[in-house]
Amino acid sequence: MQGLAMKGLTVAVFFWTLISPSNGSKAWPTHTVCRNGNLEVLYQSCDPLQDFGFSVDQCSKHLKSNLNIRFGMILREDIKELFLDIALFTKGSPILNFSYPICEEDLPKFSFCGRRKGEQIYYAGPISNPGFEILPGEYQVLLELYNGDRSTVACANATVISS
């Protein structure tokens, strides 16, 4: 009986750390996506209620057209439809705004499309993007995932430093 109570406590603590900012602060920790000699990519969740995990296999200024990523989170919203908005800035000036449908009701592109609130999504695999070289500089990127009701599913403030 004591072993079951301990397992239940361990699971509760694990889920609490997934959905709560650390150290009683109002901000989530800054995560390192990748770091090599001439490129560093960092992100922090801007959702006050939830953090998420994200990583890439390649950390190069020469971004390939097929990039392998890993992304995981517990859903707070249904994702029958899912959209990604990306805004890129440098020195406070906008450079690029981009919107991309990830899950459309009639055209699900990934196996996690259609998942419900409370379910976990985890994706490990390639994403298609235009291959390009990241020019020297410091860039701020705002990423927002939202569903068909325009409810935020996840968001992040990222910093890209290229030398």
Tab-separated table of C-alpha atoms in Angstrom, residues 45 59 121 132 135 160:
chain	number	residue	atom	x	y	z
A	45	SER	CA	7.424	29.247	-23.265
A	59	CYS	CA	22.576	22.897	-35.259
A	121	ILE	CA	1.447	14.806	-28.286
A	132	PHE	CA	18.578	28.764	-46.183
A	135	LEU	CA	22.932	35.322	-41.560
A	160	VAL	CA	18.676	32.954	-32.499
